[in-house]
Short mmCIF file of C-alpha atoms in Angstrom, two decimals:
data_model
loop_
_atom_site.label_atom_id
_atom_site.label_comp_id
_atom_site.label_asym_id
_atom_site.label_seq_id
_atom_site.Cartn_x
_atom_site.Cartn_y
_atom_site.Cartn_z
CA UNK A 1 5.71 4.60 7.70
CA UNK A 2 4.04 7.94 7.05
CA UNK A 3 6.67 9.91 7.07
CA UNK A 4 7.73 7.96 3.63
CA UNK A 5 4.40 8.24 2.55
CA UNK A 6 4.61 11.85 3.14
CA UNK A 7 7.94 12.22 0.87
CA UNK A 8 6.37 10.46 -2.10
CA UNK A 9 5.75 12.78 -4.79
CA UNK A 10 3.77 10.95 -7.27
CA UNK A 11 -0.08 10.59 -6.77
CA UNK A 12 -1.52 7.49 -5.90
CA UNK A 13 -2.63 4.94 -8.90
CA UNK A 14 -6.22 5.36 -9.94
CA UNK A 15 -7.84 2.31 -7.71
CA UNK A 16 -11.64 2.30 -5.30
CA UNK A 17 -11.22 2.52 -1.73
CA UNK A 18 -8.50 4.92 0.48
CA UNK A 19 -4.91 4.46 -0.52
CA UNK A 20 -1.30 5.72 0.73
CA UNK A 21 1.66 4.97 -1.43
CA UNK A 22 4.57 2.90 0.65
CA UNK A 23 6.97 2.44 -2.39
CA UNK A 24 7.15 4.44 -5.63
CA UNK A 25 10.26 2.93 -7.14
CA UNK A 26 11.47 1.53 -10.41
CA UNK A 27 8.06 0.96 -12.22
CA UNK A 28 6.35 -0.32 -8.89
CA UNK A 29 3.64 1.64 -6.73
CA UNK A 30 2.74 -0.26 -3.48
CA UNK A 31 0.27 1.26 -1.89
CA UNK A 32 -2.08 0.27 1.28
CA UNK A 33 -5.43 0.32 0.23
CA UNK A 34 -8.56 0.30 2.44
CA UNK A 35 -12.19 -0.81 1.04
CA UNK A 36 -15.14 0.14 3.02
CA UNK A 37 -17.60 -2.63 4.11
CA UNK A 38 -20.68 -3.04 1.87
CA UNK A 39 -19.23 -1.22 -1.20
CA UNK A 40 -19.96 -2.56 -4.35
CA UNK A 41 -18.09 -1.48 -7.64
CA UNK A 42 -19.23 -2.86 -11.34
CA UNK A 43 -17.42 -3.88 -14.41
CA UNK A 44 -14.08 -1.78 -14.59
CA UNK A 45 -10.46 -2.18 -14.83
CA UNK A 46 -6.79 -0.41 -14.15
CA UNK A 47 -4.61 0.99 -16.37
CA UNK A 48 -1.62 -1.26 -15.47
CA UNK A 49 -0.52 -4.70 -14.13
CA UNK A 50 -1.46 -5.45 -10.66
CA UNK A 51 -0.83 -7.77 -7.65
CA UNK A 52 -2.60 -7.99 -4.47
CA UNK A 53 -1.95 -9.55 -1.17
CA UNK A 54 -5.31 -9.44 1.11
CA UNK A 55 -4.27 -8.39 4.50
CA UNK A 56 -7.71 -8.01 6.64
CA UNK A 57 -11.24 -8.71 5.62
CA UNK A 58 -13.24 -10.85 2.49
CA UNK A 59 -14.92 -9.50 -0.45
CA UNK A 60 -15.96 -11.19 -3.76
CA UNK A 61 -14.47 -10.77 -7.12
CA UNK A 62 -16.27 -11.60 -10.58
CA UNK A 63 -14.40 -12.25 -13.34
CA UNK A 64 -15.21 -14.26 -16.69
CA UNK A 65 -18.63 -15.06 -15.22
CA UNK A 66 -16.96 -16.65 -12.30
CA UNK A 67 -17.11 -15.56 -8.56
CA UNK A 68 -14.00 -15.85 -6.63
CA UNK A 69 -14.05 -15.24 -2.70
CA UNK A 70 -10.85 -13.61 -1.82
CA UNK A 71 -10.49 -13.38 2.33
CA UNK A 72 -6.89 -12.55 4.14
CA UNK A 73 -4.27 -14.49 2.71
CA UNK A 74 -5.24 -14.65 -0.62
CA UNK A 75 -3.07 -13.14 -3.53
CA UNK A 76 -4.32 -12.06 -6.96
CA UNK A 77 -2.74 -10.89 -10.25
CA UNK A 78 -4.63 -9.04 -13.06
CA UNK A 79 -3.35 -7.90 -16.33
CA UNK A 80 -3.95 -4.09 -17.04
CA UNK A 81 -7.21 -3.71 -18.96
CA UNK A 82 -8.89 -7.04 -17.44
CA UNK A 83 -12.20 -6.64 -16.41
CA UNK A 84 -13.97 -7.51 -13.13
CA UNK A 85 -16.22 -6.53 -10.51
CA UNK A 86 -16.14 -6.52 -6.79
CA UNK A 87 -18.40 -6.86 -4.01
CA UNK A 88 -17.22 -5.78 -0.05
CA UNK A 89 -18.30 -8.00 2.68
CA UNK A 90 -19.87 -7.00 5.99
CA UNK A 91 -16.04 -5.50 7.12
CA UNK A 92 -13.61 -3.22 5.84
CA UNK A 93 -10.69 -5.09 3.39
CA UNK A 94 -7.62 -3.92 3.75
CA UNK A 95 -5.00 -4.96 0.55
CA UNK A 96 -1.75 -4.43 -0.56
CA UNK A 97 -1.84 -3.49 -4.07
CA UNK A 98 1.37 -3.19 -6.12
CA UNK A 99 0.74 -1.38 -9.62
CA UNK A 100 3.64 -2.35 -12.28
CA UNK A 101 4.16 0.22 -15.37
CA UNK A 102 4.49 -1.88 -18.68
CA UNK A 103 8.53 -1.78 -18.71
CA UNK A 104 9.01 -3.20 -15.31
CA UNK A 105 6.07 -5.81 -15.83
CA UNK A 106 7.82 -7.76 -18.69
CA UNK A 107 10.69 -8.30 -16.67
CA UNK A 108 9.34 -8.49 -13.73
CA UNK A 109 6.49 -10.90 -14.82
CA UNK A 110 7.68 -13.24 -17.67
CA UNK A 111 5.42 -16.31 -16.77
CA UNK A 112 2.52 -14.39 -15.48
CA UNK A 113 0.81 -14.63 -18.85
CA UNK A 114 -2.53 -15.53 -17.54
CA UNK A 115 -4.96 -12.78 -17.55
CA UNK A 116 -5.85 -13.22 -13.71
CA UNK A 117 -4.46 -16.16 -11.28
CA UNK A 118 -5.81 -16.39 -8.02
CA UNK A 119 -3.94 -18.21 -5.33
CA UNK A 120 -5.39 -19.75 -1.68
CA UNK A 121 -5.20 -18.21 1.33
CA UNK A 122 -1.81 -19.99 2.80
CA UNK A 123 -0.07 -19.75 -0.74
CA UNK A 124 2.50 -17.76 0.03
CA UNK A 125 2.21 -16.74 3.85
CA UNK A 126 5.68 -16.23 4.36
CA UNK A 127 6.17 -12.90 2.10
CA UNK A 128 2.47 -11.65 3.06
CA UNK A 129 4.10 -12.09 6.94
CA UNK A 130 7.34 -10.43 5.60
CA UNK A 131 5.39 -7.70 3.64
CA UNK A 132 3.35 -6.93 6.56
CA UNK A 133 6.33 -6.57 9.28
CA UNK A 134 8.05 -4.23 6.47
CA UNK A 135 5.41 -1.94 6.52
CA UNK A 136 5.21 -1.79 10.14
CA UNK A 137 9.09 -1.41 10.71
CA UNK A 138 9.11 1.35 8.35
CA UNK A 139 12.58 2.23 8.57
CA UNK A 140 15.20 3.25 5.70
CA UNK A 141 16.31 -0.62 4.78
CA UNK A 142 11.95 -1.12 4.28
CA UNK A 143 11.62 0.03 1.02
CA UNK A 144 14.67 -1.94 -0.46
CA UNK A 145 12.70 -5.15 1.32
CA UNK A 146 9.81 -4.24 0.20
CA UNK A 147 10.43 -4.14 -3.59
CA UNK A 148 12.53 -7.47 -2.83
CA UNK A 149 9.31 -9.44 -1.43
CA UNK A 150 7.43 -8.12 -4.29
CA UNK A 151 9.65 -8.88 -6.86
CA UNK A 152 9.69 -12.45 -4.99
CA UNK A 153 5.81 -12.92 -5.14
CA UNK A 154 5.94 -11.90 -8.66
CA UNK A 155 8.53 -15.25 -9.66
CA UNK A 156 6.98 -17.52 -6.79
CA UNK A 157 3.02 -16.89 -8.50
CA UNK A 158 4.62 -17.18 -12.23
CA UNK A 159 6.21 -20.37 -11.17
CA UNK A 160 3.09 -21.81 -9.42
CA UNK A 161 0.52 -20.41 -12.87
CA UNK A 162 3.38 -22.95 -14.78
CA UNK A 163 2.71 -26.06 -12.62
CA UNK A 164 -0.31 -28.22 -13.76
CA UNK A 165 -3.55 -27.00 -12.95
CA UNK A 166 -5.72 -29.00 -10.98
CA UNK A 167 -9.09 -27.46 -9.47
CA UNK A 168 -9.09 -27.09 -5.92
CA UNK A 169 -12.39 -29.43 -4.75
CA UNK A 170 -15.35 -28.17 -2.40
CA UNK A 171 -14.08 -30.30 0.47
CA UNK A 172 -10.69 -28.73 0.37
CA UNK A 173 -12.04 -25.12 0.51
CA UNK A 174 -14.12 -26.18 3.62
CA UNK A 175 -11.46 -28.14 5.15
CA UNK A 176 -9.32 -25.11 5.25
CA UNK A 177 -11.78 -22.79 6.55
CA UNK A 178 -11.99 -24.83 9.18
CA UNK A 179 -8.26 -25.22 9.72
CA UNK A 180 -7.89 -21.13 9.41
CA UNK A 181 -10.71 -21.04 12.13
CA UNK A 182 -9.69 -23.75 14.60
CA UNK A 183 -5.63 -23.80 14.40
CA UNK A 184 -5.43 -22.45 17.73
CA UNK A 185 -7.49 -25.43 19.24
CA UNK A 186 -4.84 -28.17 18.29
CA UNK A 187 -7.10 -29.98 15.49
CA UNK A 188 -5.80 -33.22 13.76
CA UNK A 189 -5.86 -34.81 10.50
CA UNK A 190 -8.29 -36.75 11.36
CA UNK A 191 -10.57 -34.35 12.25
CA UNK A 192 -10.38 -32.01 8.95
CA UNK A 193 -10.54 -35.46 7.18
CA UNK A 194 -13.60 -36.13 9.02
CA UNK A 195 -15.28 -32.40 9.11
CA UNK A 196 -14.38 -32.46 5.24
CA UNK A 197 -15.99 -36.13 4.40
CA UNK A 198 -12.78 -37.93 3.17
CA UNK A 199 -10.22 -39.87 3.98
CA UNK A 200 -6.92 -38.63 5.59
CA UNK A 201 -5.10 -39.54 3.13
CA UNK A 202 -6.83 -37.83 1.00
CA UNK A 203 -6.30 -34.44 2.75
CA UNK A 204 -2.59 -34.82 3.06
CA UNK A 205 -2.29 -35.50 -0.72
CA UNK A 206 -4.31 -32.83 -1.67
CA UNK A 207 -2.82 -30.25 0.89
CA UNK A 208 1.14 -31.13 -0.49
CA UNK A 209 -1.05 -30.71 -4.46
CA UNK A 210 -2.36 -27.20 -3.76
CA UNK A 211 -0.34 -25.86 -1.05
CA UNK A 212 3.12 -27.46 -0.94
CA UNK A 213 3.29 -28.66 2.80
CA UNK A 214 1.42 -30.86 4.93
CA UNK A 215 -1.68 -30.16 7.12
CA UNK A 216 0.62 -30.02 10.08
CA UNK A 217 2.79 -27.27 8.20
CA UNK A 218 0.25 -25.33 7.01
CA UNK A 219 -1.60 -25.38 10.83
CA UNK A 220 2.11 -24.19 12.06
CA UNK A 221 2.45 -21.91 9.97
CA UNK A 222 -1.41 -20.04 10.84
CA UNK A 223 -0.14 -20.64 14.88
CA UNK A 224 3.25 -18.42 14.31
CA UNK A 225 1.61 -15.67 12.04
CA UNK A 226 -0.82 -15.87 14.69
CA UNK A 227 1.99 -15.10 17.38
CA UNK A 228 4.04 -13.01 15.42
CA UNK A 229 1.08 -10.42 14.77
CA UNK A 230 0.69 -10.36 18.68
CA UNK A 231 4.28 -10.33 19.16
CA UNK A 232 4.84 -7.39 16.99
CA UNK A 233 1.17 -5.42 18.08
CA UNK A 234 1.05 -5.63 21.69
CA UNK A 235 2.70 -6.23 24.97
CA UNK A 236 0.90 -9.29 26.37
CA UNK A 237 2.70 -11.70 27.95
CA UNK A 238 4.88 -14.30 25.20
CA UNK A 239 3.44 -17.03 27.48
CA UNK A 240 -0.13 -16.10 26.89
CA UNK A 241 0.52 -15.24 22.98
CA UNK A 242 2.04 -18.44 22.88
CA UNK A 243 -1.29 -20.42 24.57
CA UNK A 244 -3.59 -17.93 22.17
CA UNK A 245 -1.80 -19.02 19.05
CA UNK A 246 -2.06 -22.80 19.87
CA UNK A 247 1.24 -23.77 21.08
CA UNK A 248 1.58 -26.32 23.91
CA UNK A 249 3.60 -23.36 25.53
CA UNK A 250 5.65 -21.02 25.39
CA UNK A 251 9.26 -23.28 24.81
CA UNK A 252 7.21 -24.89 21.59
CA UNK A 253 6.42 -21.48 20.24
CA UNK A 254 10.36 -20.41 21.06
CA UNK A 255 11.69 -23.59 19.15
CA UNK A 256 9.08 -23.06 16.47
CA UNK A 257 10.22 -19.53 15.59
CA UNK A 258 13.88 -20.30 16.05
CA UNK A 259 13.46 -22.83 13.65
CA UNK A 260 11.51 -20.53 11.39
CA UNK A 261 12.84 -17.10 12.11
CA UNK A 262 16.55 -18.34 13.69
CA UNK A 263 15.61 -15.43 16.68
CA UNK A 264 13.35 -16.09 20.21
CA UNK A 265 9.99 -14.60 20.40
CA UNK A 266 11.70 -12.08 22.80
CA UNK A 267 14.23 -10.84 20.24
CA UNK A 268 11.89 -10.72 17.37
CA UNK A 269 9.57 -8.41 19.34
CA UNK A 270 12.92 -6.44 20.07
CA UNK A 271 13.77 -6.15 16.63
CA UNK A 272 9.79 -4.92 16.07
CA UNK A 273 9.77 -1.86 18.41
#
């Protein structure tokens, strides 16, 4: 990866924080940006479009006198010229930001006419994971893939700022905390229902509302980005990433990810090195 960063010509978008360009291509600057713990940065705004996945970290975001806690997994989209305010938690946030120039954003971003959206940890998992493992491979195929999941994000978040709106209730934020903190220790319906104060019912219909999938999806798919980030980071033992992640062992974790990925653990962490 830095040797494409090295062969980038263009500077890097005015943004806070460190930043390295991955992608400078057809009206899209990705860049991996870094935002130091404690930081706080008043009223501004950026010169063009933006999205931004949340790899690492939580900070706060104020826009249109409202607060909105944005921790890894969450996704955001700001028109150029929108402004907002930031405050850094007590670690470093580390983002993928993706700057689009005016051309590529209106045909890039048709039904992305909302100002800002702001999408849930768990929204759209799947590219973050993707995004993430391209800019780790870092080989010549990454940047085509890269501008592919971006372009994807872009029509997945206009088609989701199109659905109905419905506001995401207290209970639901809590009960996923405590999913994204406990996934690994095999909790149940019952027990978000009953950490959250509602029915289970309840939790399924609202999970399938916000998130498209049920509890039990959305805990699967927290246990194999769990195991794929260990998979693809470190040598330990499948068996053991497969116990750390949640699974009953390590033949559930292989049928999970050949259901998910078509590929073993084993091969996948081939295909990573």
């Amino acid at each position: 990866m830095d040797k494409r960063r090295q062969d980038v010509s263009r500077s890097v978008p005015a943004t806070f924080g460190t930043s390295q360009i991955v992608l400078c291509r057809n009206g899209l600057t990705v860049s991996t940006v870094t935002l130091n713990a404690g930081l706080k940065f008043g009223a501004h705004a950026h010169v063009h479009d933006q999205l931004c996945v949340v790899l690492e970290g939580h900070y706060e975001e104020n826009c249109d006198a409202r607060a909105f806690a944005l921790r890894a997994g969450s996704v955001l989209w700001r028109r150029a010229g929108k402004m907002h305010a930031n405050v850094i938690g007590g670690d470093d946030v580390e983002v993928i930001l993706v700057d689009i120039e005016p051309e590529r954003s209106r045909r890039l971003c048709p039904y992305l006419a909302s100002p800002t959206a702001y999408f849930m940890p768990g929204t759209f998992d799947e590219i973050r994971r993707e995004l993430v493992f391209e800019l780790h491979r870092s080989d010549p195929a990454s940047c085509i893939a890269i501008e592919g999941l971006i372009c994807l994000l872009a029509a997945r978040a206009g088609r989701r700022c199109t659905l109905p709106k419905s506001a995401m209730p207290e209970w639901l934020s809590k009960a996923v905390e405590l999913i994204q903190s406990e996934y690994s220790c095999g909790i149940s319906l019952a027990q978000v229902a009953a950490a959250a104060g509602v029915h289970p019912v309840t939790v399924a219909v609202a999970f399938r509302r916000h998130f498209r999938k049920s509890v039990g999806g959305y805990i699967a798919d927290l246990r194999i980005a769990h195991a794929r980030r260990a998979l693809e980071n470190s040598r330990r033992p499948i068996a053991v990433i497969a116990q750390e992640a949640g699974f009953y062992d390590e033949s559930h974790m292989g049928r999970a990810f050949r259901r998910r990925f078509g590929i073993s653990p084993g091969a996948l962490r081939s295909r990573s090195i």
